[in-house]
Amino acid sequence: MTSPALNALLEDVVTTLSSVDQTINQLMATKSALLATASRIADDEPFDSVESREMSQRAIATEIGAALRLSDRTIESHMGTAARLAERFPATAASYGAGRISQAHVRVIMDAGDQIEDAEDRAGYEAIVVARAEAESPNRLRPFAAQTAERFRATSFTERHREAREKRGTWVRGRDDGMSELTLFGPSAIVNGMHDRATQMGLKVKAENARAAKLAGGVASDASADDFADERTLNQLRFDLLADLVLTGTPTGHQTEDGLLGEIRAHIDITVPALSLTDPDEIASPAHLEGVGPVDPATARILTGNAPGFDRVFTHPASGMVLGVDRYRPSAEMRRYLKARDRRCRFPGCRLLARLCDGDHTIDHARGGATTLANLADFCRRHHVTKHETPWKVRQLGGGVLEWTSPTGRIYVDRPPGVATYVTFEDVADRMPSEAPF
């Protein structure tokens, strides 16, 4: 901002909001601790008139629910969650109580870590994830927490995935106004591939109709531009195309002029550890479907074997930072490297996939910025515009680490997803090349 007065006012607003947010987190943590205490009271001192733990919990919940004017079922559920937080996730509860993380962070940590039964393993999981939670948004924390929890699970991902695949299926639920809801449950790679293919088809249909409307508006004919206008949203197009595919076998009702709509192939990004391509299922590490979560090694091997091409990504053994991606042509290689390194928008808190983002020169090319990996990063369109059109500033610290400066002077450091917060860049900088070895 150019006005010092407005800048100072904004600084006060942001500072006060940060303080209020921390206080709210502390108050919410206090409420959780009180509910956990109520749960312990129900366990330790059951009422004379009740014989089971369930009835004792219900009695306490009705007492609190009446006082707070809330359903006793809701209170009983919150008591159970609060008790699990206090008993199974003490480090998370401590950070929550200090106001360093929010209720949303707590929910992500518990959801991912609840399946870790061993207390020592769960503590190891917490030590890693809580540190990340204090520096990241909940939506960015979720995939990191899931991947970290996987390291501490007693049962291998492959075994759990085999059991889960047996539950695949579809369900229909009736809704109001003559509508119904179809739920599809199955392997992540297949479900996300289906969704991506429908998205590509929908975009193709909209582009084709827009082209036809433009042509109709520019020449004299019986058809007007309105005849070709497609007012359907992308969501509506996805549904129409999927229904067409399922009911007819091919999207005949949405064919385009070049006849290639049926040739569109789904695109998904999967990171596959090298050993997973050769190790037996029982000991192989799961692959990772970008933006979703783990994929079993067997599926990863099939996808790798049938892929028209793939990137071999070299990562640092300690930090996980991407060091290089080997492809032949330098210009394409740099783009692939950036997608593999960044994986999502590099603005603090944003998780839009890198393949949907814009490549940006940190120092503008028009101002002499070089087209090198040390001067490139991926931003979604919203944050790309924010960088250029607002007082936000960003600079490269090396190794893909970005330092953002807000209009009021606050500093936010954003590391590539592979860089763990408990390993600093300085710890490994002396062992890393300044750029990938192209």
XYZ file of C-alpha atoms in Angstrom:
438
model
C 0.000 0.000 0.000
C 1.241 3.485 -0.815
C -0.515 5.269 2.050
C 1.467 5.015 5.325
C -1.696 5.661 7.319
C -3.629 2.842 5.641
C -0.614 0.558 5.919
C -0.380 1.249 9.637
C -4.114 0.617 10.051
C -3.836 -2.688 8.196
C -0.893 -3.645 10.402
C -3.072 -3.043 13.496
C -5.944 -5.056 11.986
C -3.734 -8.045 11.115
C -1.979 -7.964 14.500
C -5.283 -7.818 16.360
C -6.806 -10.598 14.240
C -3.783 -12.804 14.908
C -4.112 -12.178 18.632
C -7.876 -12.808 18.593
C -7.411 -16.006 16.613
C -4.828 -17.286 19.103
C -7.152 -16.439 21.998
C -10.068 -18.239 20.312
C -7.881 -21.316 19.821
C -6.926 -21.232 23.506
C -10.557 -20.900 24.560
C -11.610 -23.758 22.294
C -8.788 -25.860 23.748
C -9.995 -25.011 27.257
C -13.507 -26.106 26.326
C -12.093 -29.368 24.953
C -10.126 -29.958 28.160
C -13.268 -29.384 30.249
C -15.235 -31.851 28.126
C -12.404 -34.380 28.541
C -12.604 -33.851 32.302
C -16.350 -34.447 32.183
C -15.728 -37.717 30.357
C -13.236 -38.811 33.029
C -15.768 -37.936 35.751
C -18.277 -40.203 34.031
C -15.719 -43.030 33.913
C -14.340 -42.633 37.436
C -17.416 -41.676 39.413
C -20.513 -43.268 37.825
C -23.813 -42.243 39.347
C -25.442 -44.654 41.767
C -28.444 -44.962 39.490
C -26.528 -46.147 36.436
C -24.541 -49.327 35.955
C -22.840 -48.998 32.597
C -20.186 -46.606 31.303
C -22.487 -45.660 28.432
C -25.265 -44.586 30.793
C -22.815 -42.664 32.953
C -21.494 -40.768 29.936
C -25.048 -40.066 28.821
C -26.001 -38.720 32.225
C -23.088 -36.260 32.196
C -23.807 -35.270 28.590
C -27.446 -34.485 29.354
C -26.358 -32.324 32.288
C -23.971 -30.303 30.129
C -26.330 -30.243 27.149
C -29.125 -28.770 29.232
C -26.824 -26.043 30.546
C -25.482 -25.171 27.086
C -28.820 -25.612 25.294
C -27.332 -28.262 23.009
C -28.282 -31.835 22.156
C -26.911 -34.360 24.637
C -25.928 -36.546 21.674
C -23.762 -33.710 20.349
C -22.192 -33.156 23.764
C -21.511 -36.880 24.224
C -19.760 -36.993 20.839
C -17.667 -33.939 21.742
C -16.778 -35.491 25.092
C -15.501 -38.602 23.360
C -13.400 -36.574 20.916
C -12.008 -34.402 23.712
C -11.089 -37.461 25.779
C -9.255 -39.038 22.809
C -7.364 -35.801 22.238
C -6.251 -35.578 25.857
C -5.354 -39.245 26.229
C -3.938 -40.163 22.816
C -2.571 -36.862 21.462
C -1.048 -34.906 24.390
C 1.420 -32.938 22.218
C -1.415 -31.828 19.956
C -3.492 -30.816 22.973
C -0.564 -28.796 24.355
C -0.052 -26.883 21.093
C -3.823 -26.327 20.876
C -3.902 -25.031 24.428
C -1.121 -22.569 23.638
C -3.156 -21.258 20.703
C -0.525 -22.244 18.114
C -2.904 -24.489 16.150
C -6.638 -24.375 15.480
C -9.470 -26.852 15.891
C -9.163 -27.627 12.168
C -5.493 -28.587 12.646
C -6.422 -30.805 15.584
C -9.079 -32.581 13.527
C -6.583 -33.294 10.716
C -3.952 -34.636 13.141
C -6.434 -36.900 14.926
C -8.066 -38.183 11.741
C -4.715 -39.300 10.331
C -3.229 -40.550 13.595
C -6.172 -42.371 15.169
C -5.234 -45.659 13.482
C -1.766 -45.678 15.116
C -2.376 -47.921 18.100
C 1.096 -48.004 19.661
C 1.521 -45.039 22.037
C 5.237 -44.627 21.279
C 4.617 -44.636 17.521
C 1.773 -42.168 17.962
C 4.090 -39.856 19.918
C 6.634 -40.057 17.098
C 3.913 -39.174 14.612
C 2.817 -36.215 16.746
C 6.336 -34.857 17.092
C 6.603 -34.548 13.308
C 3.077 -33.435 12.438
C 2.494 -30.883 15.218
C 5.658 -29.020 14.192
C 4.322 -28.824 10.624
C 0.828 -27.841 11.825
C 2.198 -24.794 13.630
C 3.544 -23.485 10.314
C 0.965 -24.681 7.755
C -2.716 -24.350 6.935
C -4.995 -27.337 7.702
C -5.563 -28.135 4.023
C -1.809 -28.359 3.389
C -1.318 -30.331 6.583
C -3.806 -33.062 5.620
C -1.742 -34.922 2.953
C 1.447 -34.506 5.003
C -0.261 -35.964 8.099
C -1.614 -38.904 6.087
C 1.811 -39.686 4.639
C 3.517 -39.353 8.021
C 0.962 -41.580 9.764
C 1.575 -44.238 7.121
C 5.136 -44.642 8.406
C 3.861 -45.590 11.848
C 1.020 -47.955 10.941
C 1.421 -51.555 12.118
C -0.330 -52.999 9.055
C 1.138 -52.267 5.620
C -0.734 -49.994 3.253
C -0.807 -52.756 0.642
C -2.617 -55.142 2.984
C -5.128 -52.501 4.051
C -5.722 -51.469 0.445
C -6.442 -55.067 -0.590
C -9.086 -55.306 2.118
C -10.536 -51.908 1.223
C -10.790 -52.773 -2.489
C -13.208 -55.545 -1.595
C -15.619 -52.873 -0.356
C -15.723 -50.975 -3.673
C -19.155 -50.257 -5.056
C -21.835 -47.671 -5.733
C -24.861 -46.570 -3.745
C -27.907 -44.483 -4.644
C -29.713 -42.232 -2.200
C -32.945 -40.450 -3.038
C -33.020 -36.683 -2.615
C -35.765 -34.060 -2.806
C -37.363 -32.684 -5.975
C -36.960 -35.815 -8.056
C -33.177 -35.978 -7.637
C -30.909 -38.796 -6.487
C -27.312 -39.041 -5.373
C -24.905 -41.673 -6.735
C -21.933 -42.469 -4.480
C -18.939 -44.175 -6.045
C -16.410 -45.814 -3.726
C -13.239 -47.373 -5.100
C -9.461 -47.104 -5.590
C -8.285 -43.488 -5.611
C -6.377 -43.742 -8.893
C -9.456 -44.993 -10.754
C -11.992 -42.626 -9.169
C -9.802 -39.544 -9.657
C -8.979 -40.647 -13.197
C -12.706 -40.856 -13.980
C -13.269 -37.377 -12.574
C -10.311 -35.929 -14.465
C -11.431 -37.425 -17.786
C -14.943 -36.017 -17.320
C -13.378 -32.622 -16.538
C -11.271 -32.657 -19.713
C -14.308 -33.634 -21.779
C -16.387 -30.861 -20.205
C -13.751 -28.245 -20.965
C -13.517 -29.527 -24.538
C -17.300 -29.239 -25.016
C -17.381 -25.679 -23.642
C -14.450 -24.634 -25.846
C -16.068 -26.184 -28.930
C -19.406 -24.514 -28.298
C -17.717 -21.172 -27.642
C -15.848 -21.496 -30.974
C -19.083 -22.311 -32.814
C -20.871 -19.373 -31.187
C -18.067 -17.020 -32.233
C -18.232 -18.252 -35.822
C -22.047 -17.933 -35.895
C -21.798 -14.375 -34.627
C -19.300 -13.395 -37.299
C -21.063 -14.688 -40.435
C -24.531 -14.352 -41.880
C -26.472 -17.573 -41.369
C -29.730 -18.919 -40.088
C -27.949 -19.940 -36.864
C -27.233 -17.316 -34.245
C -24.584 -17.312 -31.534
C -27.302 -18.084 -28.970
C -27.933 -21.420 -30.707
C -24.427 -22.551 -29.782
C -24.187 -20.987 -26.325
C -23.658 -23.586 -23.601
C -24.691 -22.210 -20.230
C -23.986 -25.435 -18.336
C -21.453 -25.247 -15.525
C -18.452 -27.568 -15.537
C -20.090 -29.637 -12.777
C -23.239 -30.030 -14.855
C -21.171 -31.032 -17.886
C -19.288 -33.642 -15.859
C -22.580 -35.197 -14.840
C -24.048 -35.115 -18.360
C -20.936 -36.661 -19.883
C -20.586 -39.378 -17.249
C -24.268 -40.231 -17.603
C -23.819 -40.405 -21.371
C -20.771 -42.656 -21.040
C -22.431 -45.000 -18.565
C -25.793 -45.213 -20.341
C -24.584 -45.359 -23.956
C -20.984 -46.497 -23.729
C -19.617 -43.501 -25.686
C -20.218 -39.733 -25.393
C -22.221 -39.571 -28.648
C -24.343 -36.675 -27.449
C -21.356 -34.430 -26.893
C -19.068 -35.123 -29.869
C -16.861 -32.293 -31.123
C -15.964 -31.271 -34.652
C -12.594 -33.039 -34.699
C -14.179 -36.274 -33.408
C -11.530 -36.694 -30.714
C -13.621 -36.295 -27.574
C -13.624 -40.054 -27.042
C -9.834 -40.069 -27.293
C -9.307 -37.805 -24.282
C -7.386 -39.683 -21.617
C -7.485 -39.034 -17.888
C -4.438 -37.400 -16.317
C -3.289 -38.140 -12.767
C 0.070 -37.475 -11.100
C 1.557 -40.370 -9.109
C 4.898 -40.385 -7.313
C 6.278 -43.933 -7.156
C 9.305 -44.823 -4.959
C 11.837 -46.709 -7.110
C 11.891 -49.767 -4.830
C 8.106 -50.074 -5.070
C 8.536 -51.068 -8.717
C 10.464 -54.208 -7.760
C 9.727 -55.071 -4.118
C 7.024 -57.590 -3.144
C 3.725 -56.004 -2.169
C 4.205 -56.931 1.463
C 7.224 -54.675 1.981
C 6.912 -52.039 -0.738
C 6.134 -48.451 0.205
C 2.894 -47.056 -1.254
C 2.974 -44.617 -4.151
C 1.338 -41.199 -3.743
C -1.494 -39.798 -5.859
C -0.916 -36.050 -5.904
C -3.594 -34.115 -4.056
C -5.298 -37.292 -2.756
C -3.098 -39.770 -0.880
C -1.445 -43.222 -1.033
C -1.840 -45.690 -3.920
C -1.012 -49.379 -3.500
C 2.278 -50.531 -5.127
C 0.539 -53.062 -7.411
C -1.593 -50.341 -9.018
C 1.445 -48.054 -9.222
C 3.416 -50.717 -11.093
C 0.584 -51.239 -13.590
C 0.235 -47.490 -14.188
C 4.013 -47.084 -14.556
C 4.233 -49.994 -16.997
C 1.517 -48.525 -19.212
C 2.520 -44.865 -18.951
C 3.711 -43.256 -22.209
C 6.389 -41.478 -20.179
C 7.360 -40.643 -16.641
C 9.735 -38.388 -14.710
C 12.543 -39.860 -12.650
C 12.748 -37.546 -9.628
C 15.907 -37.385 -7.507
C 15.317 -36.268 -3.923
C 17.567 -35.412 -1.006
C 17.726 -38.396 1.409
C 17.287 -36.261 4.537
C 14.903 -33.492 3.547
C 13.035 -35.050 0.627
C 13.752 -31.919 -1.465
C 13.643 -32.511 -5.208
C 17.176 -32.220 -6.638
C 16.532 -33.033 -10.283
C 14.248 -34.543 -12.905
C 15.819 -36.225 -15.909
C 14.260 -35.415 -19.265
C 15.984 -34.591 -22.530
C 14.906 -31.119 -23.709
C 15.954 -28.351 -21.234
C 12.883 -26.103 -21.562
C 10.427 -28.952 -21.005
C 12.739 -30.343 -18.332
C 12.629 -27.157 -16.319
C 8.830 -27.163 -16.375
C 8.726 -30.804 -15.294
C 11.240 -30.110 -12.559
C 9.154 -27.242 -11.205
C 5.963 -29.324 -11.204
C 7.777 -32.147 -9.398
C 9.372 -29.779 -6.894
C 6.465 -27.454 -6.156
C 3.555 -29.922 -6.542
C 1.116 -27.144 -5.610
C 0.779 -23.358 -5.613
C 3.636 -21.855 -3.610
C 1.618 -19.081 -1.959
C 1.306 -19.754 1.815
C -1.758 -21.890 2.540
C -2.713 -22.724 -1.085
C -2.914 -26.348 -2.312
C -3.974 -26.052 -5.965
C -2.049 -28.688 -7.940
C 1.063 -27.405 -9.719
C -0.095 -28.735 -13.090
C -3.036 -26.312 -12.849
C -0.787 -23.379 -11.908
C 1.169 -20.738 -13.828
C 4.960 -20.792 -14.003
C 6.178 -17.421 -12.727
C 9.493 -15.532 -12.805
C 10.167 -14.387 -9.253
C 12.058 -11.408 -10.683
C 10.022 -10.382 -13.729
C 11.587 -11.325 -17.049
C 10.807 -7.829 -18.315
C 13.000 -6.475 -15.513
C 15.938 -8.732 -16.267
C 14.889 -11.850 -14.354
C 16.594 -14.958 -15.708
C 14.681 -18.034 -16.867
C 16.397 -20.352 -14.407
C 15.183 -22.716 -11.722
C 16.463 -20.279 -9.113
C 14.009 -17.676 -10.437
C 10.916 -19.801 -11.154
C 7.988 -21.056 -9.078
C 4.395 -22.230 -9.611
C 1.464 -20.036 -8.538
C -2.254 -20.497 -9.110
C -3.829 -17.747 -11.194
C -5.300 -16.015 -8.127
C -1.969 -15.789 -6.298
C -0.024 -15.110 -9.506
C -2.150 -11.984 -9.949
C -1.807 -11.183 -6.237
C 1.995 -11.212 -6.576
C 1.973 -8.791 -9.511
C -0.941 -6.514 -8.623
C -0.626 -6.069 -4.838
C 2.198 -5.061 -2.473
C 2.988 -8.713 -1.657
C 6.666 -9.465 -2.395
C 8.496 -12.774 -2.831
C 12.145 -13.763 -3.122
C 13.974 -17.053 -3.581
C 16.154 -18.237 -0.698
C 17.626 -21.152 -2.682
C 16.562 -24.768 -3.103
C 13.028 -23.726 -4.035
C 12.386 -22.059 -0.641
C 10.347 -18.855 -1.016
C 10.167 -15.938 1.390
C 6.951 -13.929 1.119
C 6.609 -10.450 2.607
C 3.074 -9.191 3.229
C 1.977 -5.564 2.694
C 2.474 -4.950 6.427
C 5.958 -6.469 6.497
C 5.195 -9.919 7.886
C 7.471 -12.709 6.675
C 6.143 -16.128 5.560
C 8.556 -18.850 4.414
C 7.102 -21.463 2.051
C 9.101 -24.631 1.443
C 8.495 -27.185 -1.307
C 6.301 -30.027 0.059
C 9.268 -32.413 0.163
C 11.168 -30.186 2.586
C 10.411 -31.177 6.185
C 10.067 -28.303 8.645
C 12.303 -30.112 11.140
C 15.222 -30.105 8.652
C 16.319 -26.565 7.857
C 17.617 -25.510 4.497
C 20.888 -24.458 6.126
C 21.364 -28.022 7.408
C 21.572 -29.409 3.888
C 22.460 -26.422 1.698
C 26.178 -27.213 1.699
C 25.411 -30.673 0.276
C 23.011 -29.519 -2.435
C 23.566 -28.081 -5.931
C 22.221 -24.588 -6.545
C 20.300 -25.896 -9.566
C 19.266 -29.240 -10.961
C 22.001 -30.971 -13.051
C 20.631 -30.357 -16.534
